[in-house]
């Protein structure tokens, strides 16, 4: 093991038993100089693979080229990743994934599967839901990979009901500091029929360093479960209203990533699809006619039975942005008969990854 690797190993190991860190929000603690030392993503990936040596290898997922829809640009595309990574406390204590062995959920290894997925695609912008290891894991490691991060926990996270929890879960947004400069950031507690709810969003305006163009990026996780369709719809309307203001009435190009907990048939989906923000859902472009969402973005087996749903979306301003490529989903065969999460894949939701480019300005 070379010097670099052993230094990294200690960096990764440090995040394993650090639940105490979550009691001291990072912004209250003086930065540890070791935490600021950059990490080579290749070395961290190797380190993760060493931890995962007893697990089956990652599944291959290919990017689908959609460049027919994409103007040629001399600027590199902007890669955006959307992912509900499954809160550790919910996975172990609440979700009731009846076909997933408890050993597959061990944080020490699951953490490495999550990092491996992020490192495999190296997004410029990373939008996460169900993050309950921000301060002790994702913020320190992703900072050292060059990301700037923001976390907004749910006010009454269900994680807090689970014994030995690691704090509340929430949304997290990361962007690469060498590609973007933060212009403006808003933490939004969503309302429904004027009442404050337990669901949140983060919206940030970024300036792209190569092109000097601005981009608004938002991440959210709407209320789960059947029976809450009208509630989700109201939360979606509140988010759209906030985004209208933040984008100055769609003047700033927008990308909204989220676990909407809603199938495309739901009202909240229809609000987004027909909004005056002029949004399209990127993953529809993988279908033959460009009009259908994928058959699933989450697939699990609970005590109530099999749950296969399309709930996760990447919405984008169709007048200002184009999708150059999108990462294909895992196939039914890859997901396997016990569905997700599993020894192969760390969450019950699949990651969505798209490459965007700006359209020419009119
Ligand atoms: N600590 C406190 O004092 C309080 C705690 N609470 C807790 O918060 C919960 C409600 O919070 P809220 O934010 O509205 O939660 P949601 O209904 O939005 O669900 C929370 C999480 O549960 C997951 N989930 C969805 N369906 C199921 C299912 N069938 N079984 C198990 N988990 C599921 C969701 O995952 P996904 O999005 O992936 O589907 C989601 O991350 C209450 O159940 C209560 O436990 C509430 C108030 C106060
Ligand atoms: Mg969940």
PDB file of C-alpha atoms and ligand atoms in Angstrom, residues 84 86-87 90 95 97 130 221 259 261 300 302 348-349, ligand 2:
ATOM      1  CA  UNK A  84     -32.201   8.955  -3.151  1.00  0.00           C
ATOM      2  CA  UNK A  86     -31.610   5.516   1.316  1.00  0.00           C
ATOM      3  CA  UNK A  87     -31.091   6.876   4.824  1.00  0.00           C
ATOM      4  CA  UNK A  90     -34.629   4.158   7.568  1.00  0.00           C
ATOM      5  CA  UNK A  95     -38.319   0.524   5.508  1.00  0.00           C
ATOM      6  CA  UNK A  97     -37.148  -4.466   2.934  1.00  0.00           C
ATOM      7  CA  UNK A 130     -32.310  10.664   2.492  1.00  0.00           C
ATOM      8  CA  UNK A 221     -37.887  14.957  -1.581  1.00  0.00           C
ATOM      9  CA  UNK A 259     -37.679  11.951  -5.372  1.00  0.00           C
ATOM     10  CA  UNK A 261     -42.795  10.084  -4.510  1.00  0.00           C
ATOM     11  CA  UNK A 300     -38.257  -3.102  -3.602  1.00  0.00           C
ATOM     12  CA  UNK A 302     -41.824  -4.766   1.540  1.00  0.00           C
ATOM     13  CA  UNK A 348     -33.925   1.104  -3.202  1.00  0.00           C
ATOM     14  CA  UNK A 349     -33.837   4.014  -5.714  1.00  0.00           C
TER      15      UNK A 349
HETATM   16 MG1  LIG B   2     -36.885   5.796   1.156  1.00  0.00          MG
END
